[in-house]
Tab-separated table of C-alpha atoms in Angstrom:
chain	number	residue	atom	x	y	z
A	297	MET	CA	90.367	106.980	61.144
A	298	GLY	CA	93.465	108.770	62.195
A	299	ILE	CA	96.909	107.748	61.110
A	300	PRO	CA	98.787	106.070	64.016
A	301	VAL	CA	101.924	107.909	65.030
A	302	ARG	CA	105.257	105.749	65.135
A	303	MET	CA	106.742	106.994	68.526
A	304	GLU	CA	110.376	106.833	68.984
A	305	SER	CA	111.276	104.727	71.777
A	306	SER	CA	112.348	106.239	75.022
A	307	VAL	CA	114.789	103.936	75.775
A	308	LYS	CA	118.214	105.493	75.456
A	309	ARG	CA	121.574	106.114	77.278
A	310	LEU	CA	121.854	109.798	78.546
A	311	ASP	CA	123.867	111.777	76.341
A	312	ARG	CA	125.792	113.980	78.928
A	313	ASP	CA	126.779	116.647	76.613
A	314	ALA	CA	123.421	117.354	75.339
A	315	GLU	CA	120.925	116.718	78.366
A	316	VAL	CA	122.905	118.146	81.308
A	317	PRO	CA	123.881	121.833	81.498
A	318	GLU	CA	127.184	122.728	82.347
A	319	GLU	CA	125.871	124.707	85.398
A	320	ALA	CA	124.972	121.426	86.994
A	321	PHE	CA	128.363	120.355	87.326
A	322	GLU	CA	129.407	123.602	89.390
A	323	ASP	CA	126.698	122.941	92.062
A	324	GLU	CA	126.568	120.359	94.408
A	325	ILE	CA	124.053	117.613	93.877
A	326	VAL	CA	122.722	114.885	96.253
A	327	ASP	CA	120.910	111.799	94.520
A	328	LEU	CA	118.656	110.036	97.176
A	329	ASP	CA	117.664	107.329	94.893
A	330	PHE	CA	120.598	105.875	92.960
A	331	HIS	CA	119.941	101.942	92.408
A	332	VAL	CA	122.881	99.594	92.509
A	333	ASN	CA	122.386	95.706	90.981
A	334	PRO	CA	124.358	93.119	92.894
A	335	LEU	CA	124.677	90.058	90.543
A	336	GLU	CA	122.776	87.069	91.972
A	337	ASP	CA	125.518	84.636	92.346
A	338	GLU	CA	127.791	87.124	94.239
A	339	LEU	CA	124.794	88.485	96.201
A	340	LEU	CA	124.003	85.103	97.406
A	341	THR	CA	127.492	84.403	98.854
A	342	TYR	CA	126.662	86.975	101.466
A	343	VAL	CA	123.720	84.604	102.813
A	344	GLU	CA	125.186	83.405	106.430
A	345	ASP	CA	122.166	80.708	107.239
A	346	ASP	CA	122.998	77.720	105.412
A	347	ARG	CA	119.421	76.462	105.323
A	348	ALA	CA	118.007	79.674	103.862
A	349	LEU	CA	121.209	79.395	101.426
A	350	ASP	CA	120.095	76.181	100.228
A	351	LYS	CA	116.491	76.954	99.098
A	352	LEU	CA	117.602	80.575	98.048
A	353	THR	CA	119.887	78.622	95.213
A	354	THR	CA	117.320	76.494	93.809
A	355	GLU	CA	116.473	76.773	90.238
A	356	PHE	CA	114.155	79.635	91.213
A	357	GLY	CA	116.499	81.913	92.753
A	358	PRO	CA	116.183	84.256	95.424
A	359	THR	CA	113.458	86.321	94.087
A	360	PRO	CA	111.175	84.075	92.189
A	361	VAL	CA	107.906	85.538	92.339
A	362	MET	CA	107.493	88.335	89.512
A	363	GLY	CA	104.777	90.866	89.441
A	364	LYS	CA	101.575	90.443	86.796
A	365	TRP	CA	102.498	93.759	85.232
A	366	ASP	CA	105.935	94.011	83.980
A	367	ALA	CA	108.324	96.826	82.140
A	368	ALA	CA	108.693	94.710	79.556
A	369	TYR	CA	105.221	95.043	78.235
A	370	GLY	CA	105.455	98.688	78.051
A	371	ILE	CA	108.716	99.287	76.097
A	372	LYS	CA	109.995	97.145	72.926
A	373	GLU	CA	113.594	96.776	74.790
A	374	GLY	CA	111.788	94.838	77.630
A	375	GLN	CA	113.435	94.626	80.562
A	376	GLU	CA	116.801	96.141	79.632
A	377	GLY	CA	114.760	99.141	79.949
A	378	LEU	CA	115.484	98.825	83.645
A	379	PHE	CA	119.339	99.253	82.845
A	380	THR	CA	119.109	101.726	80.115
A	381	GLN	CA	122.316	103.419	81.675
A	382	GLY	CA	123.977	100.572	82.784
A	383	ARG	CA	124.480	98.140	85.783
A	384	ALA	CA	126.429	99.474	88.960
A	385	LYS	CA	127.611	96.206	90.592
A	386	TYR	CA	130.568	98.208	92.428
A	387	ALA	CA	131.282	101.777	93.626
A	388	GLU	CA	133.578	102.530	90.512
A	389	ASP	CA	130.683	101.746	88.500
A	390	VAL	CA	128.651	104.383	90.247
A	391	HIS	CA	131.722	107.038	90.322
A	392	GLU	CA	131.761	106.684	86.599
A	393	ALA	CA	127.670	107.235	86.182
A	394	CYS	CA	127.729	109.849	88.788
A	395	GLU	CA	130.167	111.914	86.375
A	396	ASN	CA	127.556	111.664	83.394
A	397	ILE	CA	124.778	113.393	85.450
A	398	ALA	CA	126.483	115.835	87.735
A	399	VAL	CA	125.861	113.804	90.976
A	400	ASP	CA	128.158	114.484	93.664
A	401	GLU	CA	127.042	112.532	96.674
A	402	PRO	CA	124.894	109.377	95.400
A	403	ILE	CA	123.072	107.506	98.344
A	404	VAL	CA	122.949	104.256	96.866
A	405	ASN	CA	120.485	101.000	97.796
A	406	ALA	CA	120.627	97.605	96.744
A	407	GLY	CA	117.592	98.133	94.254
A	408	ILE	CA	115.985	94.550	95.199
A	409	ASN	CA	112.601	96.015	95.006
A	410	ASN	CA	111.010	93.095	94.323
A	411	LEU	CA	111.845	91.474	97.409
A	412	ASN	CA	108.737	92.679	99.481
A	413	LEU	CA	106.876	90.702	96.915
A	414	GLN	CA	108.334	87.601	98.064
A	415	HIS	CA	106.613	84.745	99.814
A	416	HIS	CA	108.645	83.343	102.416
A	417	PRO	CA	109.767	85.701	105.202
A	418	VAL	CA	113.077	83.544	106.520
A	419	LEU	CA	114.278	83.822	103.113
A	420	LYS	CA	113.684	87.602	102.752
A	421	ASN	CA	115.272	87.886	105.627
A	422	ALA	CA	118.439	86.280	104.679
A	423	VAL	CA	118.377	88.346	101.463
A	424	CYS	CA	118.191	91.470	102.886
A	425	GLN	CA	121.158	90.422	105.442
A	426	ALA	CA	123.088	89.479	102.366
A	427	ALA	CA	122.353	92.825	100.601
A	428	ASN	CA	123.250	94.702	103.350
A	429	ASP	CA	126.774	92.861	103.769
A	430	TYR	CA	127.067	93.279	100.245
A	431	MET	CA	126.730	97.088	100.418
A	432	LEU	CA	128.974	97.191	103.245
A	433	ASP	CA	131.772	95.707	101.247
A	434	HIS	CA	131.544	96.983	98.053
A	435	PHE	CA	129.835	100.676	98.457
A	436	ALA	CA	129.829	102.018	102.718
A	437	ASP	CA	133.602	100.794	103.119
A	438	GLU	CA	134.673	102.267	99.970
A	439	GLY	CA	133.360	105.455	101.260
A	440	MET	CA	130.124	105.871	99.400
A	441	TYR	CA	127.026	106.629	101.313
A	442	THR	CA	124.704	103.978	101.773
A	443	SER	CA	121.002	103.273	102.885
A	444	ALA	CA	120.769	100.483	104.468
A	445	MET	CA	117.905	97.665	103.427
A	446	ILE	CA	115.254	96.711	106.529
A	447	PRO	CA	112.309	94.408	105.990
A	448	LYS	CA	108.623	95.816	106.471
A	449	TRP	CA	107.546	92.157	106.746
A	450	ASP	CA	109.586	91.445	110.111
A	451	PRO	CA	109.685	94.800	112.299
A	452	ASP	CA	111.669	92.835	114.981
A	453	TYR	CA	114.438	91.734	112.517
A	454	ALA	CA	114.494	95.360	111.172
A	455	VAL	CA	115.358	96.698	114.404
A	456	GLU	CA	118.238	94.052	114.300
A	457	GLU	CA	119.529	95.315	111.323
A	458	ILE	CA	119.467	99.140	112.331
A	459	GLU	CA	121.110	98.146	115.204
A	460	ARG	CA	123.620	96.183	112.974
A	461	MET	CA	124.245	98.687	110.579
A	462	ALA	CA	123.665	102.026	112.323
A	463	ASP	CA	127.433	102.384	113.523
A	464	GLU	CA	128.972	101.471	110.363
A	465	ASP	CA	130.522	103.983	108.522
A	466	ASN	CA	128.755	105.672	105.917
A	467	ILE	CA	125.279	103.875	106.485
A	468	VAL	CA	123.128	107.240	106.457
A	469	ALA	CA	119.636	105.757	106.071
A	470	ALA	CA	117.014	102.943	106.283
A	471	TYR	CA	115.687	101.736	103.495
A	472	SER	CA	112.258	99.779	102.993
A	473	TRP	CA	108.960	100.269	101.113
A	474	PHE	CA	105.348	101.544	100.781
A	475	ASP	CA	102.688	99.179	99.527
A	476	PRO	CA	98.692	98.843	99.933
A	477	LYS	CA	99.138	96.285	102.551
A	478	VAL	CA	100.018	97.371	106.234
A	479	PRO	CA	100.507	101.140	106.013
A	480	TRP	CA	103.508	102.322	107.909
A	481	GLY	CA	101.408	104.207	110.460
A	482	ASN	CA	100.572	100.720	112.310
A	483	GLU	CA	101.838	100.736	115.772
A	484	GLN	CA	103.625	97.443	114.935
A	485	PHE	CA	106.425	99.630	113.343
A	486	ASP	CA	106.797	101.897	116.706
A	487	PRO	CA	110.305	99.992	117.534
A	488	VAL	CA	111.301	100.558	114.078
A	489	PHE	CA	110.718	104.341	114.342
A	490	GLU	CA	112.390	104.674	117.929
A	491	MET	CA	115.494	102.953	117.021
A	492	LEU	CA	115.568	104.649	113.757
A	493	VAL	CA	115.221	108.175	115.915
A	494	GLU	CA	117.894	107.071	118.404
A	495	ASN	CA	120.345	106.764	115.554
A	496	ASP	CA	119.372	109.988	113.670
A	497	MET	CA	118.381	107.863	110.800
A	498	PRO	CA	115.661	108.824	108.367
A	499	LEU	CA	113.352	106.376	106.962
A	500	LEU	CA	113.484	105.991	102.828
A	501	LEU	CA	110.303	104.407	101.522
A	502	HIS	CA	110.572	103.214	97.924
A	503	GLY	CA	107.773	102.081	95.913
A	504	SER	CA	107.876	98.359	95.203
A	505	LEU	CA	106.662	95.462	93.094
A	506	ALA	CA	104.483	94.350	96.436
A	507	TYR	CA	101.847	96.720	95.540
A	508	TRP	CA	101.318	96.571	91.728
A	509	PRO	CA	97.796	95.030	90.314
A	510	GLN	CA	98.713	91.091	91.265
A	511	HIS	CA	97.711	92.310	94.860
A	512	SER	CA	94.809	94.645	94.044
A	513	TYR	CA	91.356	93.841	92.704
A	514	ILE	CA	91.155	97.085	90.825
A	515	GLY	CA	94.521	96.331	89.477
A	516	ASP	CA	93.425	93.557	87.373
A	517	ASP	CA	92.133	96.390	85.251
A	518	MET	CA	94.986	98.188	84.862
A	519	LEU	CA	96.398	97.470	81.776
A	520	THR	CA	99.219	100.213	80.963
A	521	TRP	CA	102.332	101.330	82.723
A	522	THR	CA	100.977	104.624	82.857
A	523	GLU	CA	98.305	103.469	85.213
A	524	VAL	CA	100.420	100.893	87.175
A	525	LEU	CA	103.841	103.076	87.834
A	526	GLY	CA	102.537	106.457	86.954
A	527	PHE	CA	99.343	106.260	89.422
A	528	ASP	CA	99.096	103.440	91.848
A	529	TRP	CA	102.390	103.994	93.127
A	530	PRO	CA	101.407	108.074	94.023
A	531	ILE	CA	98.092	106.927	95.454
A	532	HIS	CA	99.589	104.634	97.965
A	533	ALA	CA	102.290	106.711	98.903
A	534	MET	CA	99.562	109.341	99.807
A	535	VAL	CA	97.558	106.669	101.920
A	536	THR	CA	101.190	105.640	103.918
A	537	VAL	CA	101.533	109.676	104.593
A	538	VAL	CA	98.315	110.168	105.728
A	539	ASN	CA	98.104	107.009	108.048
A	540	MET	CA	101.050	108.074	109.645
A	541	ILE	CA	100.189	111.552	110.211
A	542	MET	CA	96.587	110.782	111.395
A	543	ARG	CA	97.501	107.934	113.623
A	544	GLY	CA	99.919	109.831	115.959
A	545	VAL	CA	103.352	108.741	114.467
A	546	PHE	CA	104.690	112.310	114.596
A	547	ASP	CA	103.437	113.007	117.946
A	548	LYS	CA	105.368	110.022	119.648
A	549	TYR	CA	108.203	110.379	117.197
A	550	PRO	CA	108.568	114.220	116.511
A	551	ASP	CA	112.260	113.734	115.091
A	552	LEU	CA	111.321	111.046	112.603
A	553	ASN	CA	112.291	111.878	108.990
A	554	VAL	CA	110.634	109.877	106.147
A	555	VAL	CA	111.277	110.203	102.794
A	556	ILE	CA	108.712	109.027	100.100
A	557	GLN	CA	111.043	107.756	96.595
A	558	GLU	CA	109.188	107.284	93.277
A	559	GLY	CA	105.738	108.158	95.153
A	560	GLY	CA	105.105	111.690	93.401
A	561	HIS	CA	105.181	114.885	95.086
A	562	TRP	CA	102.826	117.028	93.245
A	563	TRP	CA	100.049	116.156	95.536
A	564	VAL	CA	101.421	117.877	98.267
A	565	PRO	CA	98.923	121.080	97.914
A	566	PHE	CA	95.952	118.443	97.747
A	567	LEU	CA	96.770	116.591	101.204
A	568	ARG	CA	97.919	119.993	102.844
A	569	TYR	CA	94.144	121.521	102.553
A	570	ARG	CA	92.087	118.405	102.405
A	571	MET	CA	94.103	116.860	105.311
A	572	ASP	CA	93.394	119.945	107.388
A	573	GLU	CA	89.598	120.697	106.479
A	574	PHE	CA	88.845	117.013	107.295
A	575	TYR	CA	90.375	116.951	110.766
A	576	GLU	CA	89.013	120.451	111.470
A	577	MET	CA	85.454	119.296	110.603
A	578	HIS	CA	85.587	115.691	112.398
A	579	PRO	CA	88.657	115.467	115.120
A	580	GLU	CA	86.879	113.308	117.728
A	581	ASP	CA	88.049	109.888	115.978
A	582	VAL	CA	91.598	110.723	116.501
A	583	GLN	CA	91.520	110.009	120.533
A	584	ILE	CA	90.582	106.305	119.960
A	585	THR	CA	93.108	105.749	117.801
A	586	PRO	CA	95.890	103.020	119.442
A	587	ARG	CA	98.544	105.860	119.959
A	588	LYS	CA	96.056	108.340	121.620
A	589	MET	CA	94.530	105.924	123.640
A	590	ASP	CA	97.782	104.877	124.946
A	591	SER	CA	98.952	108.352	125.842
A	592	SER	CA	95.318	109.812	127.122
A	593	GLU	CA	95.644	112.583	124.331
A	594	THR	CA	92.626	113.579	122.733
A	595	TYR	CA	93.947	115.163	119.573
A	596	LEU	CA	96.894	115.936	117.236
A	597	GLU	CA	99.513	118.416	118.805
A	598	ARG	CA	99.282	120.251	115.477
A	599	ALA	CA	97.591	120.648	112.353
A	600	PRO	CA	98.143	117.432	109.945
A	601	SER	CA	99.906	119.609	107.211
A	602	ASP	CA	102.227	120.652	109.911
A	603	TYR	CA	103.543	117.362	110.031
A	604	LEU	CA	103.630	116.848	105.907
A	605	ARG	CA	105.886	119.865	105.925
A	606	ASP	CA	108.110	119.108	109.128
A	607	ASN	CA	108.545	115.085	108.769
A	608	PHE	CA	108.251	114.194	105.281
A	609	TYR	CA	110.462	114.822	102.482
A	610	LEU	CA	109.616	113.820	98.777
A	611	CYS	CA	112.081	112.808	95.878
A	612	THR	CA	111.614	114.466	92.647
A	613	GLN	CA	111.904	111.787	90.080
A	614	PRO	CA	110.251	112.024	87.491
A	615	PHE	CA	109.815	115.333	88.017
A	616	ALA	CA	107.121	116.436	85.472
A	617	LEU	CA	107.461	120.092	85.528
A	618	PRO	CA	104.831	122.130	84.123
A	619	ARG	CA	106.426	123.703	81.002
A	620	ARG	CA	105.234	127.266	81.520
A	621	ALA	CA	107.374	128.953	84.280
A	622	GLY	CA	104.764	130.687	85.802
A	623	ASP	CA	102.647	127.488	86.251
A	624	ALA	CA	105.952	125.439	87.595
A	625	GLU	CA	106.762	128.446	89.998
A	626	ASN	CA	103.617	128.383	91.619
A	627	LEU	CA	103.146	124.530	91.927
A	628	LEU	CA	106.723	124.521	93.657
A	629	ASP	CA	105.295	127.209	96.016
A	630	LEU	CA	102.256	125.356	96.978
A	631	SER	CA	104.198	122.114	96.942
A	632	LEU	CA	106.852	123.745	99.670
A	633	ALA	CA	109.357	122.342	97.508
A	634	ASP	CA	112.162	124.313	98.938
A	635	GLU	CA	111.425	122.560	102.208
A	636	MET	CA	110.155	118.894	100.907
A	637	PHE	CA	111.862	118.316	97.684
A	638	ILE	CA	114.690	116.241	97.208
A	639	TYR	CA	116.648	115.408	94.125
A	640	SER	CA	116.797	111.896	92.689
A	641	SER	CA	117.516	110.188	89.308
A	642	ASP	CA	116.072	106.919	89.782
A	643	TRP	CA	119.543	105.882	87.954
A	644	PRO	CA	119.729	103.061	85.825
A	645	HIS	CA	116.262	103.323	84.459
A	646	GLN	CA	114.821	104.744	81.042
A	647	THR	CA	112.958	106.824	83.736
A	648	LEU	CA	116.059	108.778	84.447
A	649	ASP	CA	116.165	112.255	85.529
A	650	PRO	CA	119.222	114.028	85.170
A	651	PRO	CA	119.147	117.612	87.145
A	652	THR	CA	118.232	119.247	83.728
A	653	TRP	CA	115.016	120.977	84.806
A	654	PHE	CA	116.826	122.872	87.439
A	655	TYR	CA	118.591	124.886	85.138
A	656	THR	CA	116.443	125.063	81.985
A	657	SER	CA	113.205	126.527	83.775
A	658	ARG	CA	113.039	129.757	84.895
A	659	ALA	CA	110.774	128.571	87.691
A	660	PHE	CA	113.750	127.967	90.071
A	661	ASP	CA	115.570	130.605	91.993
A	662	GLU	CA	119.101	129.980	93.508
A	663	HIS	CA	117.716	129.238	96.842
A	664	THR	CA	114.957	126.365	95.521
A	665	ARG	CA	117.487	124.867	93.375
A	666	GLU	CA	120.196	124.529	96.017
A	667	ARG	CA	117.637	123.116	98.533
A	668	ILE	CA	116.287	120.652	96.530
A	669	LEU	CA	119.739	119.340	94.953
A	670	SER	CA	121.360	119.111	97.988
A	671	GLY	CA	120.324	121.226	101.210
A	672	ASN	CA	117.301	119.222	102.295
A	673	ALA	CA	119.035	115.747	102.011
A	674	ARG	CA	121.983	116.978	104.050
A	675	GLU	CA	119.595	118.367	106.425
A	676	ILE	CA	118.338	114.704	107.180
A	677	LEU	CA	121.372	112.630	106.647
A	678	ASP	CA	124.875	112.489	108.275
A	679	ILE	CA	126.901	113.501	105.171
């Protein structure tokens, strides 16, 4: 019997001097997934509806439903692993954190990623409204680029929030979630897409607790963090991407840009070739999808892989870069990294990914590094 190896805890605060190369501080870096964490009591002061506020201030709080699986099982520090690098409540907290990881432009979000899991739509909408107003006061109005939260569970209210927030200074994107329930290719989201395109805002889709095991039969047999976060999220990210492409979202809204956050990225070659292969063999059913029925079109206007390349962007955290530079370079090329990848740190979690890889691996040429660290983000954001 082998002797168990005691592994050092992965939960630690970043050592800027040891982990972030000096060259990173010389380049422009945009971080497209930076979480802030409003204090619950302060967040609730922004709820406008008195009836909703009454229910949200019970002993259970605004987000009472917890997932069956939790980060606390994976690391001995428990929930504190979600705040390894600190808790950014206000703009000055973000500025301080960014100085340590060489980030010039964080695109902050409210980080309430268990909201999609909650049950009551009226209460969820109230928290969404409060979060957006909190972010306006403490971040957008302080000159920091911010993404506005929009509710997936209520497309009509999502449209209202986009209309309300889009003209505010420093609101540069809409932020929601992907999950295993209704994929974003569903036609009920067309008014949301229309409003996003009209306001030239990309849609950021983050993994959420709503698609962890408690809502999946197979999930009951997922017993490790590696399975739940490492592979459940990328699988449903792929489902979301393929569903949007094959149901003709981008033929109807060719200018819509979608960013997948924490859904992986090395699956791009797999999707590129498999989608095209299957579609070329069996294209006839596309014409009976709802959008094609409405438009009387028979086929997609382009190959599925073209939409993947042109309409989707993928956040890099965690990068999981191959150690061999040759392997990494090939994978970056096959994944269209210089066109599709956007840097993200996932601050403040223990899974923080500082931009170290871009300087320690020989796989990155100057062009690819610039596109991932800032170029692709600036291409779709009004910054």
